[in-house]
Coordinates of N, CA and C in Angstrom, one line a residue:
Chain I
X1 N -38.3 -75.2 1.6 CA -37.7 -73.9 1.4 C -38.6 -72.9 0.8
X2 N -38.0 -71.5 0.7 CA -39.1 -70.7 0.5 C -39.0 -70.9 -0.9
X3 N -40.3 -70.6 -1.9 CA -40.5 -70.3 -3.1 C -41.4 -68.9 -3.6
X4 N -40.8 -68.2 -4.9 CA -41.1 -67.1 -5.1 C -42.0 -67.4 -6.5
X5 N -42.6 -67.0 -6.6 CA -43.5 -66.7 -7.8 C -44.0 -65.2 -8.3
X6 N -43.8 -64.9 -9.8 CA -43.3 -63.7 -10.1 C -44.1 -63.7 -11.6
X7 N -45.1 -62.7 -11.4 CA -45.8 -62.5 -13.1 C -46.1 -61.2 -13.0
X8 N -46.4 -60.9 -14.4 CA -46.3 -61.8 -15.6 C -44.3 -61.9 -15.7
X9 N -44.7 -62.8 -16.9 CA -43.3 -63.2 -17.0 C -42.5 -61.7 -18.4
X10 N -43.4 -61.3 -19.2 CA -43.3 -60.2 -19.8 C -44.2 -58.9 -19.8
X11 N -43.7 -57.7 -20.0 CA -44.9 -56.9 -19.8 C -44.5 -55.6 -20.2
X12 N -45.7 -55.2 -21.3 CA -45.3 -54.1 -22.6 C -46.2 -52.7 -22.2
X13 N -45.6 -51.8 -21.6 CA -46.6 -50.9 -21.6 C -46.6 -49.3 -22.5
X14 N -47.2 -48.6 -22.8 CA -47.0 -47.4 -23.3 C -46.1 -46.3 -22.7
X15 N -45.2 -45.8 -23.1 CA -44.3 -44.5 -22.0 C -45.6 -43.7 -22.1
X16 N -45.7 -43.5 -20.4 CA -46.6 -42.6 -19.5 C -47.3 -43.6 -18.5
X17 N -47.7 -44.9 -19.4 CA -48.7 -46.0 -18.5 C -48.1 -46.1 -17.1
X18 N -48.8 -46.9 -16.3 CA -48.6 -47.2 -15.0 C -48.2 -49.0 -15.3
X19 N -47.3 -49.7 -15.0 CA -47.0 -50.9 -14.8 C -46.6 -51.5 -13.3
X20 N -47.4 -52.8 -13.1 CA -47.3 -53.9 -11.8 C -46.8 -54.8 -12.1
X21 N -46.2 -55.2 -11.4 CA -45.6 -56.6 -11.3 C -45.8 -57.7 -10.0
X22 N -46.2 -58.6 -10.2 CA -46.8 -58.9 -9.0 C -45.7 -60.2 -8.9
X23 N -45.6 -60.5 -7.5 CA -44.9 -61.8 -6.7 C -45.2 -62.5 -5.3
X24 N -45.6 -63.5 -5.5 CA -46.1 -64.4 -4.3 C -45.2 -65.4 -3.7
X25 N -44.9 -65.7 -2.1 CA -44.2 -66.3 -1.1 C -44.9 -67.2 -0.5
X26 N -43.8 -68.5 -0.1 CA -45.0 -69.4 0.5 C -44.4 -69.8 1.9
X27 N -43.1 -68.9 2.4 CA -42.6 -68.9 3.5 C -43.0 -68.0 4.6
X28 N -43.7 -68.0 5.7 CA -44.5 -67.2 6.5 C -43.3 -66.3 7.1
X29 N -42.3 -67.2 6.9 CA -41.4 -66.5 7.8 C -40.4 -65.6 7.2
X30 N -40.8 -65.4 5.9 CA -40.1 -64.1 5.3 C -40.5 -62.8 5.8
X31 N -39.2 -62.3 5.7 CA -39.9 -60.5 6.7 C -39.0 -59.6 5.8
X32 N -38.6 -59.8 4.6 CA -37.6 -58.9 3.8 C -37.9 -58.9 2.3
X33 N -38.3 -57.8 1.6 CA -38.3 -58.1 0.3 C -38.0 -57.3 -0.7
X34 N -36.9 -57.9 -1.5 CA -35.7 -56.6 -2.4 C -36.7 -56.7 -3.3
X35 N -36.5 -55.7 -4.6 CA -36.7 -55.5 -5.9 C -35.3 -55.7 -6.2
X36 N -34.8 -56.0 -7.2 CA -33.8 -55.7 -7.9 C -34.1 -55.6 -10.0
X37 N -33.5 -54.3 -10.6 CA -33.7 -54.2 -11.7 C -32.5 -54.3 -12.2
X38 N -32.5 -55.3 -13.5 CA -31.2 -55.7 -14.1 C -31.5 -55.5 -15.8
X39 N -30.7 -54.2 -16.2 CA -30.7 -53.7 -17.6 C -30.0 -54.7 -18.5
X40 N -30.1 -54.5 -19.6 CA -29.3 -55.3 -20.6 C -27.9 -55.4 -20.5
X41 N -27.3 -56.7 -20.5 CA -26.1 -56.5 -20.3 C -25.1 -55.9 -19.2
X42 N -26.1 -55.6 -18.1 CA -25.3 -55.4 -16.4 C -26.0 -56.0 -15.1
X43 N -25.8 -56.0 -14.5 CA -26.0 -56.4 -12.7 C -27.4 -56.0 -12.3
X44 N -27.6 -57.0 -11.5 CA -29.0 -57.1 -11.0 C -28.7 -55.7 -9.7
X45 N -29.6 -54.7 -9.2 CA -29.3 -53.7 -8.8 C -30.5 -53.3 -8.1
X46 N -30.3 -53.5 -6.3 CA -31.7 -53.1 -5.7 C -32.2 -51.8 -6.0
X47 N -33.1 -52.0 -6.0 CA -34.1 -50.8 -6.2 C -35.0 -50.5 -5.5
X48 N -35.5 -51.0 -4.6 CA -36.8 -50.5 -3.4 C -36.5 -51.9 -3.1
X49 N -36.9 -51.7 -1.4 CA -36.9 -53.5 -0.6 C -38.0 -52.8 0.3
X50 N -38.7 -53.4 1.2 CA -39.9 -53.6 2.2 C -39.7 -54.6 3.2
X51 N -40.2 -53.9 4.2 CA -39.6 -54.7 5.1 C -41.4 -55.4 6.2
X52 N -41.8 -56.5 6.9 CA -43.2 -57.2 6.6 C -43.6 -56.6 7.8
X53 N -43.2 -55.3 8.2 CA -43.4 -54.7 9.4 C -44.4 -53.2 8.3
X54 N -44.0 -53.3 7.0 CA -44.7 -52.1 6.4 C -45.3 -52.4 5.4
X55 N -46.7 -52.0 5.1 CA -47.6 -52.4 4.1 C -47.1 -51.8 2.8
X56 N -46.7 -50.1 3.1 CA -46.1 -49.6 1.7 C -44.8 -48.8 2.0
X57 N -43.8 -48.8 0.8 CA -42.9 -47.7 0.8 C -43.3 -47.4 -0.8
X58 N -42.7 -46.3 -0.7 CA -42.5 -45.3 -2.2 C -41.1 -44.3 -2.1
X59 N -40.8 -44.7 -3.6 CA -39.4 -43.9 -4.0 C -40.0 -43.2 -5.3
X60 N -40.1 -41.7 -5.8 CA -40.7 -41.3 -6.6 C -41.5 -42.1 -7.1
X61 N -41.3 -42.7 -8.4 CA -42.0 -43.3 -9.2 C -42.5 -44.8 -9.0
X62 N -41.8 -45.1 -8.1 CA -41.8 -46.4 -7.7 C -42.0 -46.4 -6.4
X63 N -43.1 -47.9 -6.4 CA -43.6 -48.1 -4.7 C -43.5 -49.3 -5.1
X64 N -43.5 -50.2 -3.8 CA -43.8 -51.4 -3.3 C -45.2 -51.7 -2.4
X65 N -45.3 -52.7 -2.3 CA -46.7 -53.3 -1.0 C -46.6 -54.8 -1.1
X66 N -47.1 -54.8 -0.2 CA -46.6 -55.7 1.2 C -48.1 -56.3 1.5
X67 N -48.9 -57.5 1.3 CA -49.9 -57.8 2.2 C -49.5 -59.5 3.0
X68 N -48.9 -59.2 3.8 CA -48.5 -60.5 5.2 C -49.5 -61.8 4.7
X69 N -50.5 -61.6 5.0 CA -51.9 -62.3 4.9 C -52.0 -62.6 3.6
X70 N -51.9 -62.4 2.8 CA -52.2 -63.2 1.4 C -50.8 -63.3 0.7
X71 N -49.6 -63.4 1.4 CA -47.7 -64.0 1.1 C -47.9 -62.9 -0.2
X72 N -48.4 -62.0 -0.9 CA -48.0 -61.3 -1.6 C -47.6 -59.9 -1.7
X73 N -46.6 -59.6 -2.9 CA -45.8 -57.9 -2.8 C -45.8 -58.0 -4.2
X74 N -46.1 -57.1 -4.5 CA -46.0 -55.9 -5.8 C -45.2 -54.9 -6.2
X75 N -44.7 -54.8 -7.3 CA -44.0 -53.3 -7.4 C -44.4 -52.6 -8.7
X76 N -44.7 -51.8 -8.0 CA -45.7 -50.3 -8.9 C -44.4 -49.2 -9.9
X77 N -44.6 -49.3 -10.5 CA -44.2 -47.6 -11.3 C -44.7 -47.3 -12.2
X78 N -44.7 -46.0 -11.9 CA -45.9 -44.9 -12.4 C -45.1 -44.0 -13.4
X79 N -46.1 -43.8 -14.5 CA -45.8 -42.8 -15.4 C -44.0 -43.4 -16.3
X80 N -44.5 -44.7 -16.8 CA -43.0 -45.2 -17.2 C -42.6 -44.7 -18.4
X81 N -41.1 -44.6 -18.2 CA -40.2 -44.1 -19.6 C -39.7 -45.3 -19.9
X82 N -38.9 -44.9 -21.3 CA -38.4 -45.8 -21.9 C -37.1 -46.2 -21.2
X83 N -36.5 -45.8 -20.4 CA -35.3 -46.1 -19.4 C -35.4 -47.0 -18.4
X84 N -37.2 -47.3 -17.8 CA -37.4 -48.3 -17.4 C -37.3 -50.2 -18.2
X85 N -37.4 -49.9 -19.4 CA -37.0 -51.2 -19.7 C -35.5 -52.2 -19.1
X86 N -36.0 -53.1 -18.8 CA -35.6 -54.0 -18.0 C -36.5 -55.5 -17.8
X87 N -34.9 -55.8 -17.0 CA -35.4 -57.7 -16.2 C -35.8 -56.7 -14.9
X88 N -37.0 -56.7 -14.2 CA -37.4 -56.9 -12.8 C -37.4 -58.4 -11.4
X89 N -36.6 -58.0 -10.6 CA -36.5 -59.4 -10.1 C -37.2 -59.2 -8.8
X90 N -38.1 -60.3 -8.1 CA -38.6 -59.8 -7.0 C -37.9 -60.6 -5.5
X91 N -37.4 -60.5 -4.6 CA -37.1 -61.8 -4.0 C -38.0 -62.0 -2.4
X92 N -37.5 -62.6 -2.3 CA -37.6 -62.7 -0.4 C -36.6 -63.6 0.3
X93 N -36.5 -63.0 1.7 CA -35.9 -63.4 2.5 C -36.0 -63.3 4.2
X94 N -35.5 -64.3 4.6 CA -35.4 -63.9 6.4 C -34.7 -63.1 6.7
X95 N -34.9 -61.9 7.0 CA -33.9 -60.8 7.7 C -32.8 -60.8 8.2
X96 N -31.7 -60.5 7.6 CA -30.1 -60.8 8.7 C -29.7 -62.1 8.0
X97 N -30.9 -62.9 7.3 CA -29.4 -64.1 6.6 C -29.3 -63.8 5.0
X98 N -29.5 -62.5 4.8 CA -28.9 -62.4 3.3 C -29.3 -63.2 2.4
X99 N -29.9 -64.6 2.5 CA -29.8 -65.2 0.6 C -31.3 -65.0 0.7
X100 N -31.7 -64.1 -0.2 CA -33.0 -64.2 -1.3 C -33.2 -65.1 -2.1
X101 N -34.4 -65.9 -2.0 CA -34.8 -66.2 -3.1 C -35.9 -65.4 -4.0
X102 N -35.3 -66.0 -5.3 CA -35.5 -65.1 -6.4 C -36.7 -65.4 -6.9
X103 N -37.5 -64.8 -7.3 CA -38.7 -64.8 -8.7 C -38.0 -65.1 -10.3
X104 N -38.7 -65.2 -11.1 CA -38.2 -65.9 -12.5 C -37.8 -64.6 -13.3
X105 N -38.5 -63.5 -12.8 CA -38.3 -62.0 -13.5 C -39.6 -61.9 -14.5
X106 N -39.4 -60.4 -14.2 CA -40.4 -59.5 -15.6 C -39.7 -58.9 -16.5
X107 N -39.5 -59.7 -17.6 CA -39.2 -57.9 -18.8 C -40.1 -57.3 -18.9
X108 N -40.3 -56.0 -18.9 CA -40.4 -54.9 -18.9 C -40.2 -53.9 -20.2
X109 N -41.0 -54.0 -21.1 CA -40.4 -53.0 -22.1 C -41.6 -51.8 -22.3
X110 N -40.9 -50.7 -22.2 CA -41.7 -49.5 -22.5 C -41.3 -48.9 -23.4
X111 N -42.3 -49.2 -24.1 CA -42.8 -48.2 -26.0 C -42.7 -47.0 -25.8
X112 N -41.8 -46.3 -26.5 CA -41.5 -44.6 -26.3 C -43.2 -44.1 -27.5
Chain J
X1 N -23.0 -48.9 0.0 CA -22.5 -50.1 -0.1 C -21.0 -50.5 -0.9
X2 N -20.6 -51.6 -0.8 CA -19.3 -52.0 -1.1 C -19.5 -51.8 -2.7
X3 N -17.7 -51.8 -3.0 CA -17.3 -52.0 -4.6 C -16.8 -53.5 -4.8
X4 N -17.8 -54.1 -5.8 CA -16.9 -55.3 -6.3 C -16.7 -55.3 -7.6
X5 N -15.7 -55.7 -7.4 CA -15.1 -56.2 -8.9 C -14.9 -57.7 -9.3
X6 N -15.3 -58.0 -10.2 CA -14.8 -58.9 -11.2 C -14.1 -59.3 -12.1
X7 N -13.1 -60.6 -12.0 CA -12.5 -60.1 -13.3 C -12.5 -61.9 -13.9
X8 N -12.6 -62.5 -15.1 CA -12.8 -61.5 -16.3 C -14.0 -61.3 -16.4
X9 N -14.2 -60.0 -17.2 CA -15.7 -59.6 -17.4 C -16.6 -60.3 -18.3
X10 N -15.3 -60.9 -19.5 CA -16.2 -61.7 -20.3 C -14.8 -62.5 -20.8
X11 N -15.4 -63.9 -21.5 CA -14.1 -64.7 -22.1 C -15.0 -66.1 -22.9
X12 N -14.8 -66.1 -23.6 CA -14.9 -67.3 -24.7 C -13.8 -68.4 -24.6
X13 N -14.5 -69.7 -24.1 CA -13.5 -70.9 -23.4 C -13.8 -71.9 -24.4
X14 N -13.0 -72.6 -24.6 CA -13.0 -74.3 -24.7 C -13.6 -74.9 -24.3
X15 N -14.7 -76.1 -24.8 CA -15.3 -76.8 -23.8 C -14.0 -77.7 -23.3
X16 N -14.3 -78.2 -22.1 CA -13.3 -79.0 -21.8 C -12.3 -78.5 -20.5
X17 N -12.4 -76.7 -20.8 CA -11.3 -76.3 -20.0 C -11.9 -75.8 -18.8
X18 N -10.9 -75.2 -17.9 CA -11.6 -74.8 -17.0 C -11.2 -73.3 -16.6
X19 N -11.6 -72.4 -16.4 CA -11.8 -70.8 -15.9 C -12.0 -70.4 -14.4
X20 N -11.2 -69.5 -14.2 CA -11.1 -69.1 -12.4 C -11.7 -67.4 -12.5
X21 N -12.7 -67.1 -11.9 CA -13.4 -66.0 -11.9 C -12.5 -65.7 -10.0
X22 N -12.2 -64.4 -10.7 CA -11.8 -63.4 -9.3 C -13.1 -62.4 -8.8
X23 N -13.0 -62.5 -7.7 CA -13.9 -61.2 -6.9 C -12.9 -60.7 -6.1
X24 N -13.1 -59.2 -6.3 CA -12.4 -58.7 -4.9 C -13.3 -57.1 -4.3
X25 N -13.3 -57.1 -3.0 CA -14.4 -56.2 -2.8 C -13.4 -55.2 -2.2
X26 N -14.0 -53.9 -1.7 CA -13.0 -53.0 -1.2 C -13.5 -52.7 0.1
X27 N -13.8 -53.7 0.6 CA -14.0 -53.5 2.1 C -14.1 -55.2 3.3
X28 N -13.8 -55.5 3.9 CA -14.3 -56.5 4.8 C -15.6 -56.8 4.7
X29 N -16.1 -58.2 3.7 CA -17.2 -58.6 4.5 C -17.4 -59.9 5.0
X30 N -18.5 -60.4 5.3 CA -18.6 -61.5 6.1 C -18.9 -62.5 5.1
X31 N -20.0 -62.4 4.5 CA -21.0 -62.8 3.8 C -20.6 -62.3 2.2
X32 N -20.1 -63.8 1.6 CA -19.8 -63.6 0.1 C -20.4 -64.8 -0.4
X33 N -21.0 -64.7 -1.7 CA -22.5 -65.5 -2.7 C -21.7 -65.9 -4.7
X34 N -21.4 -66.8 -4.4 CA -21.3 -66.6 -6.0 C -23.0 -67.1 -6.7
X35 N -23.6 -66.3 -8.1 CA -24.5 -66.9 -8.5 C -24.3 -67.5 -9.6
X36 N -25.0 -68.0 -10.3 CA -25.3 -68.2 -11.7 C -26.5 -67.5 -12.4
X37 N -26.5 -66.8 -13.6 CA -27.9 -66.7 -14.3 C -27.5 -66.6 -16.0
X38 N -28.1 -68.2 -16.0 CA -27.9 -68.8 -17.9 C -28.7 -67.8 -18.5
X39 N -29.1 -67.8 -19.7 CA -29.3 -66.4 -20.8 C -31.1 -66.8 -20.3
X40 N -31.4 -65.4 -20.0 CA -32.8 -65.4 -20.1 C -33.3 -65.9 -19.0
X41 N -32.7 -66.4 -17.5 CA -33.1 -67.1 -16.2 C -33.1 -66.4 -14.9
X42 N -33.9 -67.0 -13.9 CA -33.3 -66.2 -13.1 C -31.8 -66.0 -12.4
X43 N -32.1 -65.5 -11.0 CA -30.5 -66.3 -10.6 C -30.5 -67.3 -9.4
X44 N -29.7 -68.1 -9.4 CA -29.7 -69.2 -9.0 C -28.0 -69.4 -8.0
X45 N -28.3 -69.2 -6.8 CA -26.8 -69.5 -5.9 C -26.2 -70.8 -6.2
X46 N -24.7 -70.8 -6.2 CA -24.4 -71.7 -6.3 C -24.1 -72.2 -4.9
X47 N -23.3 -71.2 -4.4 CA -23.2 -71.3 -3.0 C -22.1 -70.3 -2.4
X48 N -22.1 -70.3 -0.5 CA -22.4 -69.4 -0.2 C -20.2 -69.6 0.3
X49 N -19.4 -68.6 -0.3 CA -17.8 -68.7 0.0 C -17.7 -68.2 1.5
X50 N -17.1 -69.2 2.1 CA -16.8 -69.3 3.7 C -15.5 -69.2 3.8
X51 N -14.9 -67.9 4.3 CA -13.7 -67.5 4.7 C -13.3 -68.6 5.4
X52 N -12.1 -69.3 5.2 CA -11.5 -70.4 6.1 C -11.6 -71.5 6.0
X53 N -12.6 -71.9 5.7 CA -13.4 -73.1 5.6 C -13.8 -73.2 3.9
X54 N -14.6 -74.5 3.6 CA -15.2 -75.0 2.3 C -16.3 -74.3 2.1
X55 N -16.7 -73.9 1.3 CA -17.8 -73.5 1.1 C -19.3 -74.3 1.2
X56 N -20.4 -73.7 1.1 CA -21.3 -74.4 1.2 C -22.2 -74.2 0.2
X57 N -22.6 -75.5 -0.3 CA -22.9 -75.7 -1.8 C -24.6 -75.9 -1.9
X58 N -25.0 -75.3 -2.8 CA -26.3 -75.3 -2.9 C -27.1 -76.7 -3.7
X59 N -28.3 -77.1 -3.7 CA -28.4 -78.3 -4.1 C -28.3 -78.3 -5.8
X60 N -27.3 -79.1 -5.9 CA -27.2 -79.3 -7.8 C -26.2 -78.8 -8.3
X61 N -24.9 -78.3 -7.1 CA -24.4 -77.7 -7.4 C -22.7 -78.4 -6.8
X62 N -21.6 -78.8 -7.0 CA -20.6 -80.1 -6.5 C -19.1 -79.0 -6.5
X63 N -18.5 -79.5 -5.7 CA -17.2 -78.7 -5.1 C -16.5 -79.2 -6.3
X64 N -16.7 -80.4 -6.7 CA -15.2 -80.9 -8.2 C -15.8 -80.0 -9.4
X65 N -17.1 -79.7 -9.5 CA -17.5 -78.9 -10.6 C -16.8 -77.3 -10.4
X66 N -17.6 -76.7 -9.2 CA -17.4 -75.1 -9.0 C -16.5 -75.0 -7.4
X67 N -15.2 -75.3 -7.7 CA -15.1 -75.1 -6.4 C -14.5 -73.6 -6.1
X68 N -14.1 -73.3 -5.2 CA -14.1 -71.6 -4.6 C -13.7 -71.4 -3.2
X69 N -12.6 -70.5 -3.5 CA -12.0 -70.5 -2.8 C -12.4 -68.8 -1.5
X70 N -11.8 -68.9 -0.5 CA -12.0 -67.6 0.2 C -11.0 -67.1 1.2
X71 N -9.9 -67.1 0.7 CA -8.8 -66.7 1.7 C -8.7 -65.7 2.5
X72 N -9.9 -64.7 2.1 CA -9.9 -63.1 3.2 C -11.0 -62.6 3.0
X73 N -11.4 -61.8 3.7 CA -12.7 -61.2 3.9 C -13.2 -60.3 2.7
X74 N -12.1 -60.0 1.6 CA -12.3 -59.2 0.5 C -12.0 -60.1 -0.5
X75 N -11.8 -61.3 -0.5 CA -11.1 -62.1 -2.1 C -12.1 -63.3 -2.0
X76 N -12.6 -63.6 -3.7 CA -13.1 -64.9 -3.6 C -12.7 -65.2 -4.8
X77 N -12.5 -66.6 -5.1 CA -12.7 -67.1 -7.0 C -13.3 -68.3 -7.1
X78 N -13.8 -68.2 -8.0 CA -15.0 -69.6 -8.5 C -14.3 -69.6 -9.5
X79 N -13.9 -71.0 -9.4 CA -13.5 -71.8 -10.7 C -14.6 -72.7 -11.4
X80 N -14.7 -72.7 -12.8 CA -15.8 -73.4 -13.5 C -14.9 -74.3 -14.2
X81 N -15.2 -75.9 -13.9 CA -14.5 -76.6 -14.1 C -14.7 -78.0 -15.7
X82 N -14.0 -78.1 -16.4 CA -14.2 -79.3 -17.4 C -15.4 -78.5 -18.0
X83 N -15.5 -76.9 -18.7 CA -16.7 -76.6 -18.8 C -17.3 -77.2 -20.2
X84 N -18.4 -77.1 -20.1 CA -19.3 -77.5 -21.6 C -20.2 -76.3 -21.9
X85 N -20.6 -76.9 -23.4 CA -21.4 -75.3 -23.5 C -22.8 -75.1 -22.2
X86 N -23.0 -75.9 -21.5 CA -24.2 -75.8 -20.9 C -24.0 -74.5 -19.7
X87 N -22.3 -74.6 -19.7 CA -22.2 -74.0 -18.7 C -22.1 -72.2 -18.8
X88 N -22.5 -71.9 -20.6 CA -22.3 -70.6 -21.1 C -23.4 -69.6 -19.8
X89 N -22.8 -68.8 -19.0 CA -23.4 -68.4 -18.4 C -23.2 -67.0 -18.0
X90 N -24.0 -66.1 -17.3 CA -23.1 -65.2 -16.4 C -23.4 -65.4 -14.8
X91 N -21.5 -65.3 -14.4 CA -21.5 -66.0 -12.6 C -21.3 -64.5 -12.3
X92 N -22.2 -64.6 -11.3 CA -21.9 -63.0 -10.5 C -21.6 -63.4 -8.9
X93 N -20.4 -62.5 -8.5 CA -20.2 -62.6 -6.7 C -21.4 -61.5 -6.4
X94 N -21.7 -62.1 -5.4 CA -22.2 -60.9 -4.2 C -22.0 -61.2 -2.6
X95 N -22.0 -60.0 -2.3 CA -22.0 -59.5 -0.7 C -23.2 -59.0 -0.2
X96 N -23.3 -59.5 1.2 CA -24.3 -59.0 2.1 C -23.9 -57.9 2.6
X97 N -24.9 -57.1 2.6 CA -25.0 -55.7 3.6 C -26.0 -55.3 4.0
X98 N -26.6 -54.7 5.3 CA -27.3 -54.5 5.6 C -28.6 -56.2 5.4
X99 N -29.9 -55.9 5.1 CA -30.5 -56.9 5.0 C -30.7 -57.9 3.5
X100 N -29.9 -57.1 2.9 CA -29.9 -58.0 1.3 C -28.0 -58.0 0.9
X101 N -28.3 -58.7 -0.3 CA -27.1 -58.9 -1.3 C -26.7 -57.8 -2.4
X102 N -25.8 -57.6 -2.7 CA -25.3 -56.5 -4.3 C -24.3 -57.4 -4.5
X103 N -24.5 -57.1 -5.8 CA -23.8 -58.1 -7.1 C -22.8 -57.0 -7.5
X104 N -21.8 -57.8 -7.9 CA -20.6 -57.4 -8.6 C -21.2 -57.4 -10.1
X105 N -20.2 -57.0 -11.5 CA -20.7 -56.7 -12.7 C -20.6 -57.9 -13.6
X106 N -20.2 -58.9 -12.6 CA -20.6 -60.4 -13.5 C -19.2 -60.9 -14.5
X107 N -19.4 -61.9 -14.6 CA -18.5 -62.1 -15.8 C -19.0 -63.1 -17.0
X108 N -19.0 -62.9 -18.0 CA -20.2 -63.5 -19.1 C -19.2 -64.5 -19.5
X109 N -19.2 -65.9 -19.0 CA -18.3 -67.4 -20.1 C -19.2 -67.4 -21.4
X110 N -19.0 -67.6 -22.1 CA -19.4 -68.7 -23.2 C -18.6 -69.2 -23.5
X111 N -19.1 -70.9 -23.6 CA -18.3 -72.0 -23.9 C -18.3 -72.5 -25.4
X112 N -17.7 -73.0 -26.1 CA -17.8 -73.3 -27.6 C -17.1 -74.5 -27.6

């Protein structure tokens, strides 16, 4: 089955820094891949997905990438606030059957 | 995307006893997921509620432990069964849409 790999496992940056999070797949046949960010105390909650037909998307602050060839995806945001603190989850999947597998997660804490 | 609800959102059990988590969504779907994610983990399916039929259980995971029920395209409940503290967790439902899953707001056991 597929397996997700997801680091760092914590990660502290200054509000303004730029923070990555990187996650690796060992299923060729994944073509789907959510972010979901899960705050303290609520629901894990997509937030950018990529699909293996596109190298990058961007939503304001936040982008994703995509390289097919080396099973790895990233997710970028730029210029972080303290509202980004969080669990980041990265997953993947085969398109159309819904179950993602999950990465271990990143906390995420940004120093005001 | 759909509204799920959960109910209870939170409850402090007895070991020993057993707890029936309700989901109900406000719309028809096909595709309903209960997960697990113990304090600090990722998330982890238990398995996937099949309108009509038994569900289908993920490895490590036993129908006399969590069984779950799915009587209509909008209702599900996972019962957690003879719980122990191991089992202090938060279970979340989710639904498929489009190419991924969204989580309902969970419901937090702790067992004592």
């Amino acid at each position: 089955g597929e397996n997700v790999e997801q680091h760092p496992s914590t990660l502290s940056v200054q509000e303004g820094d730029s923070a990555v999070i990187k996650c690796t797949y060992s299923d060729s046949a994944s073509n789907y891949f959510p972010w979901y960010k899960q705050e303290l105390g609520k629901r894990p909650q997509l937030i950018i997905d990529i699909r293996s037909n596109v190298g990058e998307k961007k939503d304001q602050r936040i982008a994703v990438t995509l390289n097919k060839t080396a099973k790895h995806f990233s997710l970028h945001i730029t210029e972080t606030q303290p509202e980004d603190s969080a669990v980041y989850f990265c997953a993947a999947s085969i398109g159309g059957s819904y179950i993602p597998t999950f990465g271990r997660g990143t906390s995420l804490i940004v120093h005001p | 995307s759909a509204v799920i609800s959960q109910k209870p959102s939170r409850d402090i059990c007895q070991r020993g006893t057993s707890l029936t988590i309700q989901c109900q969504v406000d719309s028809q779907v096909t595709m309903m997921f209960w997960y697990r994610q113990q304090p600090g983990q990722s998330l982890t399916l238990i398995a996937t509620a099949n309108q009509g039929s038994e569900a289908t259980y993920e490895s490590g995971f036993v129908i006399d432990k969590f069984p779950i029920s799915r009587p209509n395209l909008t209702f599900s409940t996972l019962t957690v069964s003879n719980m122990s503290p191991e089992d202090s967790s938060i279970y979340l439902c989710s639904v498929g849409g489009g190419n991924t899953i969204y989580f309902g707001e969970g419901s937090w056991l702790t067992v004592v």
